Each structure stands twice: as C-alpha cells, then as structure tokens.
Amino acid sequence: MKTMKFLTATAILFGAVFMSPALAQEPVVLKFASAFPPGSKTNSVSVPAFIKAVEEASEGTLKIEHYPGGTLGASPATQLKLVEDGVVDIAEVVASYTPGRFAELEMFELPFVFETTREASLTAWKLYEKGLLTGFDNLELVGIAEVGPYYLHSKETVEQASDIGGQKLRAGGPLQGAVIQAMGGVAVGGMPATQIAENISRSVVSGTLMDLGNLYNFRIADAATHHVINVPLGNVTVMFPISKKKYESLPEKAKAAFDKYRGAWFSTLLAENLDKQNDETLERLKAEPKHKLVEFSEADVAGLKEKFGSLKDNWDADKGGVNLYQEMLTARDAVRAGE
C-alpha cells in the first residue's frame, strides 16, 4: 500500500513538474497602434474583428492590444518608425508619409484607375504577393487598405474644373501634388490629415483631396462644403506592417493563427468597411444642406483625364522586364472578375 501511495505521489509530482511550464506560459502580446481616431471604421470595427479572430484561432498563445487615437505615438508620420524601433508591433501607416520608401504604392494615387477601396486594396495585395512592391525588406505586411477614391473638397465654390485654378490645396504626397498642379491648383504639402480641417478654417489652404469616409473623422466636413464627387483622384495606401523579426519570433500556433487572418482576409475586411463608410458619408452629406455635391461636366472630366495622362509614365514602362502599371491593371481586372 505504501509503495502504491509513493508511486502515486511521485506521478503527481512529475506531472506537476512537466505540466507547470505549459500551464504557466503567458501568451505573446502584440501592441497594435494607430494615430487615427478610435471612432473610425478601421479602429472601431475592422481592427477589433481582426484581433478577435486571431486571438480565438491562437488558442491562448497570442494577445493583441489595440491602441488607437495616438496613445502610443500621436503623429501619423512616425508610425512606421515606431514599428521598426520596436516601440509597437503593428501600426496603421500611411505610405506617402515616407516618400520614396514604397515607390510602387504611389501609383495607386493615379486618378481614374479604381472605383472602390476594395478593388484597389486587393490589387495591392496581389502585387505584394508577387514580390512587386519594394520597401518591405524588414517588414511583413499584415494588411493593406488603398483608401479611396479621393475627391476634391473645398470651402470655395467649385462648380467646374476652371474653378480649381489658383486654389491652395493640401497634398498628401508628391503624386497628389502633381495631380493638384495638373488641375491648376497650388499644392501645399507637409500637413498631416489631422491638421487639414484647422488649416482650411484658417485659410492656409482652401481645400484638400480626401476620401469621403474620412471627412467627418478628420472634421474636414466642418470646414469644406463643396465636394466634387465624379472625379476620382486616386487611392492612398494605408498599410499595417509588423517587423520580420517580431513576426518570425511568434510561437508556431500563434503564427499559424496570425497567418490565417492577415493578408487578403484582413485587407478585404478593412476595405469593405471603408467602402461602407464612404457610402454612409455620402448619404450624410446629401442630408446636410450646407454641403454642395458637385459633378463636373463630361467635357471637364475628359479634359482632366487628358491632363492626368502623363502621370503614369514613370510606371508605364518596361523596367527589368516588368511594367508595373500594366501589372497593376491586370491585377485590378482579376479582382473585378472575382479571381
């Protein structure tokens, strides 16, 4: 009997010794940061849904903490550096705030190419999967949203293309600056999205290029009342990177859960919710009498298309056996076809 009790006690002791590390193991914690408002569609709907899906699939091996509203870094322009410095693990990064780093993504800002955020986002993901996007040497892409299309919003009366002439308009990057100049406007750079409304109110600029969905998130609708809604002026890349080092350090089960929902799944979720936000904002603008929704004439639209024609030349050329512009159109058409 004593022998049996000894063996039983020994078995329990050995079981506790071998099981305790597994039982005591804490989940890996990732910090997910955004400088943008907590109430945005991305921060209030898409990111929480992504986090919930990944955490459940990880079976307790991974926890993702969400920090929207700039709580871990207020400037949208520094989010990429926060990831690369290890201050945060994932961040909402506007690619155009790092000019030249993600050169191919700039071509998504070309006017009249994409109709929705969804088709532009999935096109960008296809190019990433094919290895056609540079600037990601030390990064893995968690998701990408090609936000847009962008449109012109101004506090000045804009009823035809010629009304843009001489207006100072905020440009979010070099290509947006070129688009504004092609329309006859004066491009003003170096202005984060969070400062646009104030600068319109102070007449530093008269307007901006912006997607519909963010007009209220950034309070632009408080300052700009004329909105040209039939001239799509390109999509802007908002991406969600993680460092390769951090990604590769994830435990196997955590990485499997992460991989299941990053990429096309997360990009689709982001994009579809942003498109819903665009639709909701359009209806809200229609319901508020102070806002004037403008559609340029067919002649004005055709004239602008002609002025924008040469903007694609940097990418619409054979470089190393690849024509990036044509690759983008091919990927876009595949997305439109449901492929």
Short mmCIF file of N, CA, C and O in Angstrom, two decimals, residues 47 52 74 84 92 104 134 137 142 229 245 256 264 268 305 325:
data_model
loop_
_atom_site.label_atom_id
_atom_site.label_comp_id
_atom_site.label_asym_id
_atom_site.label_seq_id
_atom_site.Cartn_x
_atom_site.Cartn_y
_atom_site.Cartn_z
N VAL A 47 -10.30 46.52 -37.11
CA VAL A 47 -9.19 46.03 -36.27
C VAL A 47 -9.70 45.17 -35.11
O VAL A 47 -9.14 44.09 -34.87
N LYS A 52 -10.04 39.81 -32.65
CA LYS A 52 -10.88 38.73 -32.09
C LYS A 52 -10.66 37.42 -32.83
O LYS A 52 -10.49 36.36 -32.22
N ALA A 74 1.47 60.09 -31.32
CA ALA A 74 0.38 60.88 -31.87
C ALA A 74 0.54 61.21 -33.35
O ALA A 74 -0.45 61.44 -34.04
N GLU A 84 9.48 49.87 -36.61
CA GLU A 84 10.87 49.46 -36.87
C GLU A 84 11.75 49.60 -35.63
O GLU A 84 12.72 48.86 -35.48
N GLU A 92 -0.85 51.46 -37.99
CA GLU A 92 -1.55 51.95 -39.16
C GLU A 92 -0.67 53.01 -39.81
O GLU A 92 -0.48 54.09 -39.26
N GLU A 104 6.36 51.83 -55.47
CA GLU A 104 5.33 51.28 -56.34
C GLU A 104 3.92 51.61 -55.85
O GLU A 104 2.99 51.75 -56.64
N THR A 134 8.37 47.13 -53.28
CA THR A 134 9.62 47.25 -52.53
C THR A 134 9.41 48.06 -51.26
O THR A 134 8.37 48.68 -51.06
N ASP A 137 11.73 45.08 -46.88
CA ASP A 137 12.81 44.16 -46.57
C ASP A 137 12.80 43.70 -45.11
O ASP A 137 13.08 42.54 -44.82
N VAL A 142 0.71 42.92 -42.74
CA VAL A 142 -0.42 42.28 -42.07
C VAL A 142 -1.70 42.52 -42.88
O VAL A 142 -2.54 41.63 -43.02
N ILE A 229 -17.74 64.95 -56.75
CA ILE A 229 -17.88 63.50 -56.50
C ILE A 229 -17.83 62.63 -57.75
O ILE A 229 -18.03 61.42 -57.65
N LYS A 245 11.36 40.43 -37.77
CA LYS A 245 11.94 39.84 -36.56
C LYS A 245 10.86 39.45 -35.57
O LYS A 245 10.87 38.34 -35.01
N ALA A 256 0.52 30.62 -36.86
CA ALA A 256 -0.49 30.00 -37.73
C ALA A 256 -1.80 30.77 -37.66
O ALA A 256 -2.46 30.99 -38.69
N ALA A 264 -5.03 38.79 -47.36
CA ALA A 264 -6.26 39.04 -48.12
C ALA A 264 -7.48 39.14 -47.21
O ALA A 264 -8.38 39.96 -47.45
N THR A 268 -9.43 42.62 -47.10
CA THR A 268 -10.82 42.66 -47.56
C THR A 268 -11.72 43.27 -46.49
O THR A 268 -12.60 44.10 -46.78
N LYS A 305 -8.86 64.12 -67.52
CA LYS A 305 -8.21 62.84 -67.87
C LYS A 305 -7.02 63.08 -68.79
O LYS A 305 -5.96 62.45 -68.63
N TYR A 325 2.76 49.40 -64.12
CA TYR A 325 1.43 49.96 -64.36
C TYR A 325 0.52 48.90 -64.99
O TYR A 325 -0.63 48.72 -64.56
#
